[in-house]
């Protein structure tokens, strides 16, 4: 009798991670936090070290027919730095590992590294190592980032309490809509290669998709305002999914208001053009790399004049009630519909 084969897509990404890591325990006293947050936390003297790693795969995370290699290099660093910012920490070092097929020339790899260098300079992180190998099918980039924060300033996913205010930075949904525009122009181009892409009108959205920025500025602004978030996460999979992570890890419920969810006007108009609901794009789109965090009510006035921090709701003590209150005052349950690479492909 052969054993039954289980498909990974039945479990999903998080189910798989839980399954394969459940028998591992932390044995070193320096391993303060392992799997489950935006970064691991390691004791190292007065400060704690923060470590996170992310892999980008051609054909899954990026399509080189419209993603310039320089932007890709920049993004690979930015999304990792974002995971350190999501712990309220500062990134200091990165390692970059590459797998390349023979389709890539020296010039192509140098272009990729120009983007990596620009990001390292912008975020003030040092490239300290990596690994290079060959691949049979396309490009793989794996980045590990190391950051630092004083123990008392680290913001975990698990610290939110009832009545805490939910804050999000910037605007949401634009990166997803940028991807829709790029995908549409690619199809137009494939149908008729003489057609020139028409993306001028969507420059903000395309920029948000191709060149996301980690909100390291917010970590400094919070420090200046003397606010330590009670919990924090970065918005990589969409606002709804990230809110549910904060809810699950913290054991409290989420209430957000539809009319407070920040959506840029270009994103709003483009969503309508694509027959999509702008707020749904913000909730489920992903790849915005904004910071989502909670603060104590007492801290509200310290940051409520910040032009790029939006207070969108609050936490409450019924942890299974995670809702958005619509403009018509209906309560809509929040659902995680972020990316599931196993299901998509
Ligand atoms: P993020 O969305 O911040 O990139 P992930 O969803 O990739 O985080 O991962 C969730 C958690 O599981 C993280 O703590 C990550 O380090 C851990 N993790 C992911 N894949 C693995 C793996 N193959 N083995 C061990 N830990 C993993
Ligand atoms: Mg993250």
XYZ file of C-alpha atoms and ligand atoms in Angstrom:
373
model
C 0.000 0.000 0.000
C 1.456 3.311 -0.972
C 1.028 6.334 1.286
C -1.511 8.924 0.171
C 0.063 11.890 -1.569
C -1.069 15.287 -0.258
C -1.084 18.328 -2.499
C 0.521 21.450 -1.049
C -2.271 23.676 -2.332
C -4.675 21.931 0.086
C -2.613 23.392 2.934
C -1.772 26.803 1.498
C 1.421 28.680 2.243
C 0.828 29.210 5.970
C -0.476 25.668 6.469
C 2.668 24.328 4.835
C 4.978 26.490 6.962
C 3.148 25.421 10.140
C 3.338 21.789 9.152
C 7.038 21.681 8.330
C 8.202 23.794 11.269
C 5.997 22.480 14.079
C 8.570 20.026 15.438
C 11.303 22.625 15.768
C 11.889 24.321 19.085
C 14.303 27.102 19.988
C 17.173 25.743 22.088
C 19.646 28.627 22.270
C 18.906 31.305 24.835
C 19.869 33.926 22.251
C 16.993 32.827 19.938
C 14.337 35.122 21.373
C 11.728 34.871 18.601
C 11.791 32.347 15.780
C 9.226 31.666 13.109
C 6.042 33.695 12.880
C 6.807 37.405 12.790
C 8.198 39.711 10.097
C 11.700 38.986 11.371
C 13.364 36.703 13.900
C 14.780 38.319 17.051
C 18.208 37.371 18.398
C 19.747 38.573 21.648
C 23.046 40.377 21.044
C 24.198 42.578 23.895
C 22.205 45.735 24.545
C 20.307 45.585 21.278
C 18.535 42.715 19.623
C 19.337 41.612 16.105
C 16.515 41.184 13.599
C 16.811 38.723 10.722
C 14.482 38.164 7.795
C 14.778 36.501 4.416
C 12.738 36.648 1.208
C 13.047 34.964 -2.144
C 11.929 36.345 -5.516
C 11.407 33.876 -8.365
C 11.104 34.757 -12.034
C 7.659 33.838 -13.321
C 6.146 33.816 -9.802
C 7.111 37.162 -8.270
C 8.236 39.060 -11.336
C 7.928 39.016 -15.109
C 11.021 40.342 -16.870
C 8.979 41.328 -19.920
C 7.955 44.453 -18.012
C 10.079 44.550 -14.854
C 13.428 46.279 -15.530
C 16.310 44.435 -13.834
C 17.465 47.575 -12.054
C 14.043 47.979 -10.442
C 14.004 44.315 -9.531
C 17.302 44.668 -7.699
C 15.981 47.692 -5.839
C 12.755 45.932 -4.907
C 14.551 42.795 -3.658
C 16.341 44.938 -1.065
C 13.389 47.224 -0.273
C 10.991 44.384 0.579
C 13.521 42.901 2.986
C 14.272 46.230 4.635
C 10.508 46.584 5.000
C 10.376 43.439 7.171
C 12.895 45.024 9.566
C 10.938 48.303 9.592
C 7.874 46.189 10.432
C 9.606 45.218 13.695
C 10.328 48.921 14.384
C 13.998 48.214 13.698
C 16.729 49.548 11.428
C 18.255 47.401 8.707
C 22.064 47.368 8.599
C 23.292 44.472 6.439
C 22.064 42.293 3.571
C 23.264 39.152 1.851
C 22.152 38.499 -1.725
C 22.051 35.045 -3.315
C 21.447 34.516 -7.016
C 20.607 31.614 -9.257
C 21.065 32.516 -12.936
C 20.326 30.710 -16.154
C 22.544 31.233 -19.216
C 19.906 33.616 -20.575
C 21.479 36.329 -18.380
C 24.528 38.243 -19.588
C 27.123 39.961 -17.445
C 25.504 43.287 -18.408
C 22.101 42.058 -17.207
C 23.482 40.987 -13.830
C 25.311 44.292 -13.513
C 22.069 46.128 -14.174
C 20.384 44.102 -11.428
C 23.230 45.037 -9.091
C 22.929 48.725 -9.962
C 19.451 48.525 -8.466
C 20.707 46.602 -5.442
C 23.384 49.257 -4.927
C 20.904 52.128 -5.207
C 18.713 50.501 -2.554
C 21.680 49.770 -0.270
C 22.690 53.435 -0.505
C 19.172 54.715 0.020
C 18.459 52.502 3.046
C 22.050 52.710 4.333
C 22.547 48.960 4.424
C 25.785 47.129 3.610
C 25.986 44.207 1.215
C 28.065 41.717 3.219
C 27.844 38.452 1.269
C 25.709 36.002 -0.621
C 25.948 33.067 -2.961
C 25.905 32.657 -6.748
C 24.882 29.569 -8.608
C 23.338 28.489 -11.893
C 19.713 27.733 -12.577
C 17.943 25.796 -15.316
C 14.938 28.045 -15.425
C 15.363 31.741 -14.961
C 16.384 34.038 -12.190
C 16.065 33.520 -8.438
C 17.065 36.225 -5.958
C 17.192 35.485 -2.257
C 17.951 38.286 0.169
C 18.602 38.047 3.886
C 18.528 41.237 5.887
C 19.938 41.873 9.344
C 18.701 44.762 11.440
C 18.868 46.032 14.966
C 16.641 47.554 17.621
C 16.688 48.022 21.381
C 14.648 45.187 22.936
C 12.029 47.558 24.377
C 11.338 49.179 21.002
C 10.681 46.020 18.984
C 7.096 45.810 17.733
C 5.760 42.280 17.353
C 2.577 41.143 15.642
C 1.338 39.973 19.021
C 1.247 43.131 21.152
C -2.061 44.787 20.207
C -4.605 45.318 22.989
C -8.307 46.160 22.966
C -8.903 49.890 22.312
C -5.562 50.361 20.559
C -5.828 52.555 17.461
C -5.057 50.945 14.105
C -2.779 53.054 11.877
C -1.584 52.547 8.329
C 0.927 54.623 6.369
C 0.733 55.966 2.819
C -1.961 54.631 0.517
C -3.036 51.126 -0.412
C -3.993 49.221 -3.548
C -1.810 51.226 -5.955
C 0.857 48.515 -6.376
C -1.802 45.948 -7.261
C -3.405 48.287 -9.772
C 0.035 49.045 -11.227
C 0.405 45.321 -11.835
C -3.002 45.194 -13.553
C -1.913 48.024 -15.863
C 1.411 46.311 -16.684
C -0.322 42.980 -17.328
C -2.860 44.639 -19.611
C -0.179 46.475 -21.597
C 1.764 43.220 -21.919
C -1.286 41.517 -23.454
C -1.788 44.469 -25.826
C 1.873 44.251 -26.839
C 1.718 40.469 -27.337
C -1.337 40.894 -29.567
C 0.308 43.627 -31.642
C 4.021 44.335 -31.052
C 3.689 47.648 -32.911
C 1.465 49.004 -30.156
C 3.328 51.260 -27.773
C 2.561 50.770 -24.098
C 0.300 53.431 -22.718
C 1.316 53.759 -19.090
C 2.020 57.491 -18.754
C -1.375 58.076 -17.219
C -0.690 55.369 -14.620
C 2.822 56.482 -13.637
C 2.160 56.521 -9.889
C 0.649 53.022 -9.885
C 3.357 51.500 -12.064
C 6.003 53.128 -9.863
C 4.394 51.652 -6.754
C 4.531 48.194 -8.326
C 8.022 48.387 -9.808
C 9.819 50.436 -7.192
C 8.248 50.022 -3.768
C 9.900 51.785 -0.850
C 10.311 50.435 2.670
C 8.853 52.918 5.183
C 12.058 53.351 7.166
C 11.090 57.022 7.512
C 8.151 56.023 9.704
C 10.436 54.148 12.125
C 12.366 57.412 12.623
C 9.176 59.501 12.864
C 7.749 57.202 15.537
C 11.004 57.406 17.454
C 10.936 61.228 17.276
C 7.308 61.256 18.440
C 8.218 58.860 21.290
C 5.648 56.324 20.151
C 6.349 52.586 20.288
C 3.701 50.697 18.312
C 2.005 47.972 20.349
C 2.051 45.748 17.262
C 3.250 46.128 13.688
C 3.435 44.340 10.323
C 4.194 45.428 6.781
C 1.522 45.289 4.091
C 2.865 42.728 1.653
C -0.256 40.600 1.113
C -3.023 43.215 1.430
C -4.534 45.112 4.337
C -7.166 42.460 5.223
C -4.650 39.643 5.464
C -2.264 41.730 7.595
C -5.054 42.893 9.919
C -6.003 39.251 10.471
C -2.375 38.439 11.321
C -2.391 41.175 13.987
C -5.734 39.881 15.268
C -4.572 36.228 15.395
C -1.231 36.940 17.001
C -2.585 39.488 19.480
C -5.859 37.760 20.366
C -7.974 40.856 19.765
C -10.504 41.799 17.075
C -10.210 44.425 14.359
C -12.670 47.123 13.364
C -11.780 49.390 10.505
C -13.814 52.021 8.698
C -14.133 51.820 4.931
C -14.009 55.599 4.521
C -10.705 55.789 6.410
C -8.824 53.314 4.194
C -6.333 55.490 2.265
C -6.591 55.110 -1.519
C -4.732 57.418 -3.919
C -6.904 59.181 -6.530
C -5.079 57.559 -9.469
C -5.638 54.159 -7.840
C -9.295 55.025 -7.286
C -9.886 56.016 -10.908
C -7.964 53.061 -12.300
C -9.858 50.603 -10.104
C -13.130 51.942 -11.543
C -11.687 51.655 -15.063
C -10.851 47.982 -14.391
C -14.309 47.369 -12.878
C -12.765 46.799 -9.464
C -13.815 48.241 -6.148
C -11.017 50.605 -4.966
C -11.318 49.547 -1.314
C -11.250 45.862 -2.294
C -7.960 46.583 -4.098
C -6.625 48.134 -0.884
C -7.847 45.211 1.242
C -6.647 42.400 -0.990
C -4.147 43.854 -3.441
C -0.857 43.609 -1.612
C 2.731 44.644 -2.355
C 2.213 48.166 -1.015
C 4.916 47.674 1.656
C 3.289 50.279 3.867
C 3.370 49.789 7.644
C 0.294 48.712 9.557
C 0.519 49.175 13.299
C -1.409 49.770 16.482
C -0.788 52.406 19.124
C -2.149 53.042 22.587
C -4.960 55.566 22.674
C -2.805 57.851 24.832
C -0.289 58.092 21.986
C -2.838 59.178 19.397
C -2.206 62.898 19.695
C 1.557 62.436 19.334
C 1.139 61.366 15.703
C -2.307 62.473 14.589
C -0.837 65.419 12.657
C 1.546 63.176 10.727
C 0.594 63.688 7.055
C 1.237 60.086 6.069
C -0.153 58.099 9.006
C -3.860 57.307 8.797
C -5.939 56.086 11.720
C -8.360 53.591 10.222
C -9.983 51.837 13.168
C -9.391 50.191 16.502
C -8.892 46.864 18.261
C -11.554 45.345 20.500
C -11.769 42.305 22.743
C -13.859 39.945 20.563
C -11.027 38.361 18.648
C -13.198 36.524 16.113
C -15.017 39.692 15.064
C -12.799 41.225 12.400
C -14.854 43.648 10.373
C -14.884 46.650 8.113
C -17.662 49.149 8.765
C -18.836 50.366 5.365
C -19.927 53.865 4.392
C -23.529 52.602 4.711
C -22.727 51.384 8.244
C -22.781 47.676 7.340
C -20.351 45.318 9.077
C -18.421 43.277 6.509
C -16.177 40.428 7.755
C -12.516 40.831 6.757
C -11.188 37.927 4.722
C -7.596 37.161 3.815
C -7.429 36.951 0.065
C -3.760 37.729 -0.254
C -1.516 35.952 -2.667
C -1.343 32.222 -2.536
C 1.472 31.221 -4.837
C 0.636 27.561 -4.533
C -2.930 28.079 -5.674
C -2.141 30.546 -8.418
C 0.351 28.396 -10.219
P 6.636 37.389 5.306
O 5.242 37.494 4.735
O 6.923 38.424 6.342
O 7.692 37.317 4.216
P 6.321 34.562 5.441
O 4.875 34.478 5.279
O 7.199 34.258 4.263
O 6.718 35.966 6.061
O 6.769 33.552 6.587
C 6.078 33.470 7.820
C 7.056 32.947 8.871
O 7.471 31.611 8.569
C 8.337 33.759 8.991
O 8.701 33.810 10.357
C 9.346 32.946 8.197
O 10.664 33.141 8.668
C 8.889 31.522 8.441
N 9.169 30.603 7.322
C 8.726 30.709 6.045
N 9.131 29.674 5.289
C 9.881 28.870 6.114
C 10.589 27.638 5.937
N 10.612 27.018 4.746
N 11.229 27.107 6.998
C 11.212 27.753 8.188
N 10.556 28.902 8.430
C 9.896 29.477 7.421
Mg 6.557 40.747 6.437
